[in-house]
PDB file of C-alpha atoms in Angstrom:
ATOM      1  CA  GLY A 123    -107.844 -18.477 -32.706  1.00 76.00           C
ATOM      2  CA  PHE A 124    -110.875 -17.022 -33.189  1.00 79.00           C
ATOM      3  CA  LEU A 125    -109.661 -13.387 -32.304  1.00 84.00           C
ATOM      4  CA  ALA A 126    -107.188 -13.863 -35.022  1.00 81.00           C
ATOM      5  CA  SER A 127    -109.524 -15.154 -37.678  1.00 81.00           C
ATOM      6  CA  ALA A 128    -111.961 -12.108 -36.651  1.00 84.00           C
ATOM      7  CA  VAL A 129    -108.724  -9.513 -37.308  1.00 85.00           C
ATOM      8  CA  CYS A 130    -108.158 -11.120 -40.503  1.00 82.00           C
ATOM      9  CA  VAL A 131    -111.522 -10.536 -41.909  1.00 84.00           C
ATOM     10  CA  VAL A 132    -111.566  -6.921 -40.386  1.00 87.00           C
ATOM     11  CA  VAL A 133    -108.120  -6.340 -42.014  1.00 87.00           C
ATOM     12  CA  PHE A 134    -109.308  -7.712 -45.361  1.00 84.00           C
ATOM     13  CA  ASN A 135    -112.282  -5.393 -45.513  1.00 83.00           C
ATOM     14  CA  PHE A 136    -110.203  -2.539 -44.500  1.00 87.00           C
ATOM     15  CA  PHE A 137    -107.503  -2.994 -47.243  1.00 88.00           C
ATOM     16  CA  PHE A 138    -109.057  -4.541 -49.988  1.00 83.00           C
ATOM     17  CA  THR A 139    -112.762  -4.128 -50.417  1.00 82.00           C
ATOM     18  CA  THR A 140    -114.333  -1.054 -51.574  1.00 81.00           C
ATOM     19  CA  PRO A 141    -114.338   1.619 -50.584  1.00 84.00           C
ATOM     20  CA  ARG A 142    -110.623   1.035 -49.337  1.00 81.00           C
ATOM     21  CA  LEU A 143    -109.409   2.312 -46.159  1.00 86.00           C
ATOM     22  CA  THR A 144    -112.796   1.906 -44.137  1.00 84.00           C
ATOM     23  CA  PHE A 145    -114.498  -0.891 -42.515  1.00 83.00           C
ATOM     24  CA  MET A 146    -117.655  -0.314 -44.875  1.00 84.00           C
ATOM     25  CA  PHE A 147    -118.370  -2.507 -47.824  1.00 82.00           C
ATOM     26  CA  ASP A 148    -120.521  -1.562 -51.007  1.00 81.00           C
ATOM     27  CA  ASP A 149    -121.253  -4.932 -52.233  1.00 80.00           C
ATOM     28  CA  SER A 150    -123.229  -7.675 -50.247  1.00 81.00           C
ATOM     29  CA  ASN A 151    -121.411 -10.650 -51.494  1.00 81.00           C
ATOM     30  CA  TYR A 152    -118.731  -9.415 -49.394  1.00 83.00           C
ATOM     31  CA  ILE A 153    -120.648 -10.940 -46.799  1.00 86.00           C
ATOM     32  CA  VAL A 154    -120.088 -14.541 -48.078  1.00 87.00           C
ATOM     33  CA  THR A 155    -116.260 -13.922 -48.367  1.00 84.00           C
ATOM     34  CA  PHE A 156    -115.895 -12.777 -45.049  1.00 86.00           C
ATOM     35  CA  LEU A 157    -117.859 -15.559 -43.750  1.00 89.00           C
ATOM     36  CA  ILE A 158    -115.629 -18.014 -45.652  1.00 88.00           C
ATOM     37  CA  MET A 159    -112.601 -16.457 -44.745  1.00 86.00           C
ATOM     38  CA  PHE A 160    -113.410 -16.255 -40.820  1.00 88.00           C
ATOM     39  CA  ILE A 161    -114.150 -20.191 -40.956  1.00 90.00           C
ATOM     40  CA  VAL A 162    -111.157 -21.097 -42.761  1.00 89.00           C
ATOM     41  CA  SER A 163    -108.918 -18.937 -40.760  1.00 86.00           C
ATOM     42  CA  LEU A 164    -110.478 -20.418 -37.513  1.00 88.00           C
ATOM     43  CA  LEU A 165    -110.173 -24.048 -38.745  1.00 91.00           C
ATOM     44  CA  ALA A 166    -106.215 -23.508 -39.803  1.00 89.00           C
ATOM     45  CA  GLY A 167    -105.446 -22.053 -36.658  1.00 87.00           C
ATOM     46  CA  THR A 168    -107.267 -24.999 -34.598  1.00 89.00           C
ATOM     47  CA  LEU A 169    -105.348 -27.474 -36.544  1.00 93.00           C
ATOM     48  CA  ALA A 170    -102.118 -25.609 -36.116  1.00 91.00           C
ATOM     49  CA  SER A 171    -102.681 -25.655 -32.459  1.00 90.00           C
ATOM     50  CA  ARG A 172    -103.685 -29.441 -32.397  1.00 93.00           C
ATOM     51  CA  LEU A 173    -100.790 -30.266 -34.653  1.00 94.00           C
ATOM     52  CA  LYS A 174     -98.456 -28.226 -32.037  1.00 94.00           C
ATOM     53  CA  ARG A 175     -99.856 -30.142 -28.818  1.00 93.00           C
ATOM     54  CA  SER A 176     -99.646 -33.630 -30.359  1.00 94.00           C
ATOM     55  CA  ALA A 177     -95.509 -32.675 -31.042  1.00 94.00           C
ATOM     56  CA  LYS A 178     -95.298 -31.812 -27.669  1.00 91.00           C
ATOM     57  CA  GLN A 179     -96.696 -34.817 -26.479  1.00 87.00           C
ATOM     58  CA  ALA A 180     -94.582 -37.260 -28.607  1.00 90.00           C
ATOM     59  CA  ALA A 181     -91.388 -35.201 -27.522  1.00 88.00           C
ATOM     60  CA  LEU A 182     -92.549 -36.000 -24.014  1.00 82.00           C
ATOM     61  CA  ALA A 183     -93.522 -39.556 -24.671  1.00 82.00           C
ATOM     62  CA  ALA A 184     -90.044 -40.000 -26.534  1.00 87.00           C
ATOM     63  CA  TYR A 185     -88.335 -38.580 -23.640  1.00 84.00           C
ATOM     64  CA  ARG A 186     -89.858 -40.728 -21.161  1.00 80.00           C
ATOM     65  CA  THR A 187     -89.572 -43.937 -23.280  1.00 83.00           C
ATOM     66  CA  LYS A 188     -85.766 -42.862 -23.297  1.00 87.00           C
ATOM     67  CA  ILE A 189     -85.490 -42.837 -19.393  1.00 85.00           C
ATOM     68  CA  LEU A 190     -86.922 -46.275 -19.332  1.00 83.00           C
ATOM     69  CA  PHE A 191     -84.518 -47.598 -21.534  1.00 87.00           C
ATOM     70  CA  GLU A 192     -81.496 -45.936 -19.738  1.00 87.00           C
ATOM     71  CA  THR A 193     -83.000 -47.033 -16.292  1.00 86.00           C
ATOM     72  CA  ASN A 194     -83.006 -50.550 -17.816  1.00 86.00           C
ATOM     73  CA  GLN A 195     -79.302 -50.418 -18.896  1.00 88.00           C
ATOM     74  CA  LEU A 196     -78.296 -48.640 -15.729  1.00 86.00           C
ATOM     75  CA  LEU A 197     -80.151 -51.310 -13.440  1.00 86.00           C
ATOM     76  CA  GLN A 198     -78.359 -53.874 -15.297  1.00 86.00           C
ATOM     77  CA  LYS A 199     -75.186 -52.819 -14.830  1.00 89.00           C
ATOM     78  CA  GLU A 200     -75.296 -52.639 -10.745  1.00 85.00           C
ATOM     79  CA  ASN A 201     -74.675 -55.295  -8.134  1.00 84.00           C
ATOM     80  CA  ASP A 202     -74.830 -53.407  -5.165  1.00 87.00           C
ATOM     81  CA  GLU A 203     -78.330 -52.714  -3.334  1.00 88.00           C
ATOM     82  CA  GLU A 204     -77.247 -49.134  -2.739  1.00 89.00           C
ATOM     83  CA  ALA A 205     -76.254 -48.644  -6.311  1.00 90.00           C
ATOM     84  CA  VAL A 206     -79.470 -49.777  -7.474  1.00 91.00           C
ATOM     85  CA  VAL A 207     -81.530 -47.547  -5.211  1.00 91.00           C
ATOM     86  CA  HIS A 208     -79.331 -44.633  -6.500  1.00 92.00           C
ATOM     87  CA  ALA A 209     -79.785 -45.401 -10.304  1.00 92.00           C
ATOM     88  CA  MET A 210     -83.552 -46.074  -9.667  1.00 92.00           C
ATOM     89  CA  ALA A 211     -83.849 -42.846  -7.870  1.00 92.00           C
ATOM     90  CA  GLU A 212     -81.778 -40.491 -10.334  1.00 91.00           C
ATOM     91  CA  GLN A 213     -84.130 -42.004 -13.158  1.00 91.00           C
ATOM     92  CA  LEU A 214     -87.371 -41.317 -11.085  1.00 91.00           C
ATOM     93  CA  MET A 215     -86.405 -37.792 -10.670  1.00 91.00           C
ATOM     94  CA  LYS A 216     -85.245 -37.090 -14.128  1.00 88.00           C
ATOM     95  CA  LEU A 217     -88.939 -38.472 -15.232  1.00 86.00           C
ATOM     96  CA  LEU A 218     -90.966 -36.832 -12.541  1.00 89.00           C
ATOM     97  CA  LYS A 219     -89.272 -33.718 -11.389  1.00 89.00           C
ATOM     98  CA  LYS A 220     -89.853 -34.422  -8.100  1.00 90.00           C
ATOM     99  CA  ASP A 221     -87.786 -34.864  -5.140  1.00 90.00           C
ATOM    100  CA  LEU A 222     -88.012 -38.776  -3.355  1.00 92.00           C
ATOM    101  CA  VAL A 223     -87.461 -40.612  -0.251  1.00 93.00           C
ATOM    102  CA  VAL A 224     -86.426 -44.468  -0.608  1.00 94.00           C
ATOM    103  CA  TYR A 225     -87.282 -46.671   2.499  1.00 94.00           C
ATOM    104  CA  LEU A 226     -85.429 -50.093   1.980  1.00 93.00           C
ATOM    105  CA  SER A 227     -87.081 -53.032   3.958  1.00 90.00           C
ATOM    106  CA  ASP A 228     -85.282 -55.215   6.460  1.00 84.00           C
ATOM    107  CA  GLY A 229     -87.838 -57.941   6.299  1.00 77.00           C
ATOM    108  CA  ASP A 230     -90.940 -56.424   8.209  1.00 80.00           C
ATOM    109  CA  ILE A 231     -89.630 -53.434   8.881  1.00 88.00           C
ATOM    110  CA  LEU A 232     -87.989 -50.066   7.028  1.00 89.00           C
ATOM    111  CA  LYS A 233     -84.595 -49.057   7.659  1.00 91.00           C
ATOM    112  CA  GLU A 234     -83.568 -45.622   7.468  1.00 91.00           C
ATOM    113  CA  PRO A 235     -84.987 -43.459   4.723  1.00 91.00           C
ATOM    114  CA  THR A 236     -82.753 -42.000   1.930  1.00 90.00           C
ATOM    115  CA  VAL A 237     -83.719 -38.768   0.288  1.00 91.00           C
ATOM    116  CA  PHE A 238     -83.001 -37.853  -3.185  1.00 91.00           C
ATOM    117  CA  ARG A 239     -83.552 -33.808  -3.938  1.00 90.00           C
ATOM    118  CA  VAL A 240     -83.888 -32.307  -7.468  1.00 87.00           C
ATOM    119  CA  ASP A 241     -82.322 -29.267  -5.804  1.00 82.00           C
ATOM    120  CA  GLU A 242     -80.220 -28.602  -3.238  1.00 73.00           C
ATOM    121  CA  SER A 243     -83.271 -27.523  -0.876  1.00 63.00           C
ATOM    122  CA  GLU A 244     -82.645 -28.983   2.894  1.00 59.00           C
ATOM    123  CA  ASP A 245     -86.518 -29.345   3.584  1.00 58.00           C
ATOM    124  CA  SER A 246     -86.787 -32.203   5.957  1.00 57.00           C
ATOM    125  CA  ASN A 247     -90.362 -32.583   5.560  1.00 77.00           C
ATOM    126  CA  LEU A 248     -90.360 -36.073   3.670  1.00 82.00           C
ATOM    127  CA  ILE A 249     -88.925 -37.846   6.888  1.00 85.00           C
ATOM    128  CA  THR A 250     -91.450 -37.065   9.616  1.00 89.00           C
ATOM    129  CA  GLU A 251     -92.947 -39.566  11.924  1.00 91.00           C
ATOM    130  CA  ASP A 252     -96.587 -39.366  10.066  1.00 91.00           C
ATOM    131  CA  GLU A 253     -94.586 -39.409   6.840  1.00 92.00           C
ATOM    132  CA  LYS A 254     -92.804 -42.557   7.927  1.00 92.00           C
ATOM    133  CA  ALA A 255     -96.334 -44.159   9.196  1.00 92.00           C
ATOM    134  CA  VAL A 256     -97.691 -43.961   5.555  1.00 93.00           C
ATOM    135  CA  ALA A 257     -94.568 -45.488   4.131  1.00 93.00           C
ATOM    136  CA  VAL A 258     -95.100 -48.563   6.933  1.00 92.00           C
ATOM    137  CA  TRP A 259     -98.958 -48.608   5.536  1.00 93.00           C
ATOM    138  CA  ALA A 260     -97.526 -48.796   1.688  1.00 92.00           C
ATOM    139  CA  MET A 261     -95.281 -51.639   2.789  1.00 92.00           C
ATOM    140  CA  GLN A 262     -97.316 -54.073   4.733  1.00 90.00           C
ATOM    141  CA  ASN A 263    -100.372 -53.389   2.527  1.00 91.00           C
ATOM    142  CA  ASN A 264     -98.310 -53.556  -0.542  1.00 88.00           C
ATOM    143  CA  LYS A 265    -100.286 -50.721  -2.049  1.00 90.00           C
ATOM    144  CA  HIS A 266    -100.186 -46.810  -2.980  1.00 91.00           C
ATOM    145  CA  ALA A 267    -100.712 -44.199  -0.324  1.00 93.00           C
ATOM    146  CA  GLY A 268    -100.574 -40.767   0.736  1.00 91.00           C
ATOM    147  CA  ALA A 269    -100.998 -37.715  -1.102  1.00 89.00           C
ATOM    148  CA  THR A 270    -103.416 -38.066  -4.473  1.00 89.00           C
ATOM    149  CA  THR A 271    -104.908 -41.362  -2.987  1.00 89.00           C
ATOM    150  CA  ASP A 272    -107.910 -42.200  -0.615  1.00 89.00           C
ATOM    151  CA  THR A 273    -105.583 -43.513   1.631  1.00 89.00           C
ATOM    152  CA  LEU A 274    -103.783 -41.671   4.140  1.00 90.00           C
ATOM    153  CA  SER A 275    -104.137 -38.714   1.463  1.00 87.00           C
ATOM    154  CA  ASN A 276    -102.920 -35.768   4.225  1.00 89.00           C
ATOM    155  CA  ALA A 277     -99.084 -37.131   3.645  1.00 91.00           C
ATOM    156  CA  LYS A 278     -96.803 -34.763   1.822  1.00 90.00           C
ATOM    157  CA  CYS A 279     -95.732 -38.118  -0.581  1.00 92.00           C
ATOM    158  CA  LEU A 280     -97.283 -40.361  -2.954  1.00 93.00           C
ATOM    159  CA  TYR A 281     -95.688 -43.875  -1.521  1.00 94.00           C
ATOM    160  CA  LEU A 282     -95.583 -46.993  -3.759  1.00 94.00           C
ATOM    161  CA  ALA A 283     -94.241 -50.355  -2.844  1.00 92.00           C
ATOM    162  CA  ILE A 284     -90.810 -51.656  -4.676  1.00 92.00           C
ATOM    163  CA  ARG A 285     -91.932 -54.833  -5.241  1.00 90.00           C
ATOM    164  CA  VAL A 286     -91.944 -58.380  -7.212  1.00 87.00           C
ATOM    165  CA  ASN A 287     -95.495 -59.578  -6.837  1.00 83.00           C
ATOM    166  CA  HIS A 288     -96.079 -60.194  -3.158  1.00 83.00           C
ATOM    167  CA  HIS A 289     -92.522 -59.578  -2.092  1.00 87.00           C
ATOM    168  CA  VAL A 290     -91.565 -55.889  -1.070  1.00 89.00           C
ATOM    169  CA  TYR A 291     -88.230 -54.648  -1.211  1.00 91.00           C
ATOM    170  CA  GLY A 292     -88.984 -51.206   0.154  1.00 93.00           C
ATOM    171  CA  VAL A 293     -91.110 -48.249  -0.383  1.00 94.00           C
ATOM    172  CA  VAL A 294     -90.374 -45.080  -2.413  1.00 95.00           C
ATOM    173  CA  GLY A 295     -92.086 -41.525  -1.483  1.00 94.00           C
ATOM    174  CA  ILE A 296     -92.524 -39.124  -4.193  1.00 94.00           C
ATOM    175  CA  ALA A 297     -93.146 -35.451  -3.167  1.00 91.00           C
ATOM    176  CA  MET A 298     -96.315 -33.923  -4.761  1.00 89.00           C
ATOM    177  CA  ASP A 299     -97.601 -30.742  -5.115  1.00 79.00           C
ATOM    178  CA  GLY A 300    -101.724 -31.558  -5.195  1.00 73.00           C
ATOM    179  CA  TYR A 301    -101.780 -32.878  -8.720  1.00 80.00           C
ATOM    180  CA  PRO A 302    -101.893 -36.581  -9.537  1.00 84.00           C
ATOM    181  CA  LEU A 303     -99.029 -38.203 -11.834  1.00 86.00           C
ATOM    182  CA  ASP A 304    -100.891 -38.280 -15.293  1.00 84.00           C
ATOM    183  CA  ALA A 305    -101.179 -42.134 -16.703  1.00 83.00           C
ATOM    184  CA  PHE A 306     -98.067 -42.152 -18.989  1.00 81.00           C
ATOM    185  CA  GLU A 307     -95.903 -41.106 -15.907  1.00 85.00           C
ATOM    186  CA  ASN A 308     -97.693 -43.409 -13.598  1.00 86.00           C
ATOM    187  CA  SER A 309     -97.072 -46.709 -15.889  1.00 85.00           C
ATOM    188  CA  VAL A 310     -93.317 -45.571 -16.722  1.00 87.00           C
ATOM    189  CA  LEU A 311     -93.035 -45.006 -12.678  1.00 89.00           C
ATOM    190  CA  LEU A 312     -94.270 -48.663 -11.992  1.00 88.00           C
ATOM    191  CA  SER A 313     -92.136 -49.868 -14.814  1.00 88.00           C
ATOM    192  CA  ILE A 314     -88.765 -48.177 -13.083  1.00 90.00           C
ATOM    193  CA  LEU A 315     -89.837 -49.522  -9.458  1.00 90.00           C
ATOM    194  CA  GLY A 316     -90.396 -53.074 -10.916  1.00 88.00           C
ATOM    195  CA  GLU A 317     -87.456 -53.116 -12.848  1.00 89.00           C
ATOM    196  CA  GLY A 318     -85.592 -51.840  -9.364  1.00 89.00           C
ATOM    197  CA  ALA A 319     -87.264 -54.500  -7.472  1.00 88.00           C
TER     198      ALA A 319
END
C-alpha cells in the first residue's frame, strides 16, 4: 500500500503537473497536493486490505459453524459407537485438514487405534509406542497433552480426551505441524469432541 501510494503521487506528478512528462513541478503548492494524495491513497489501501481480511475471516467462521452444525446432525443420526467415531473424525478432518488417530477407551485401557488420513499417505508415525503413551496419559489425567502443549510436547500429535465431565470415552490425537490451533478452531474442536462423547 505504501509503495502503491508513492507510485500514484509520482505518476500524477509526471502526467498532470507542469512541466508535463517530467518529475519536476513549478508550483510549490503541489507539495501539499502530493502529501494529501499520498495520505488518502495509503488510507484507502489500508482500509481495502482490512476489509478483505475481515471478509476472509467471516467466510472461515461461517464454514466452521457449518461444520459444527453438520456434526450435530450427523452424530444424532448414529447409533453405533464406530459410526459415531467415524462421523466425528470426518468432521474434524474437514475442520482442521489434519490426520487423526482415535483411541476408544475400554474402562481403564485404550483399545487399538484407528487412523484417519486427509490423504492416502501410509505414514504410520501416529501409532508408535511413544505416541500411545501420550494418549494413555491424556486419558488417565483427562487433560490435553502432546504437541503444542507443555506436557509431553515431543509427541507428533496433540491428544485430547473425548469426555463428558470426568468420564473419558477415548482420546483423539491430531497430527500437528508445530503450530497451535487458533482459538476458534480449538473451541469448535472441543465442541465436536463433547458432542461425540
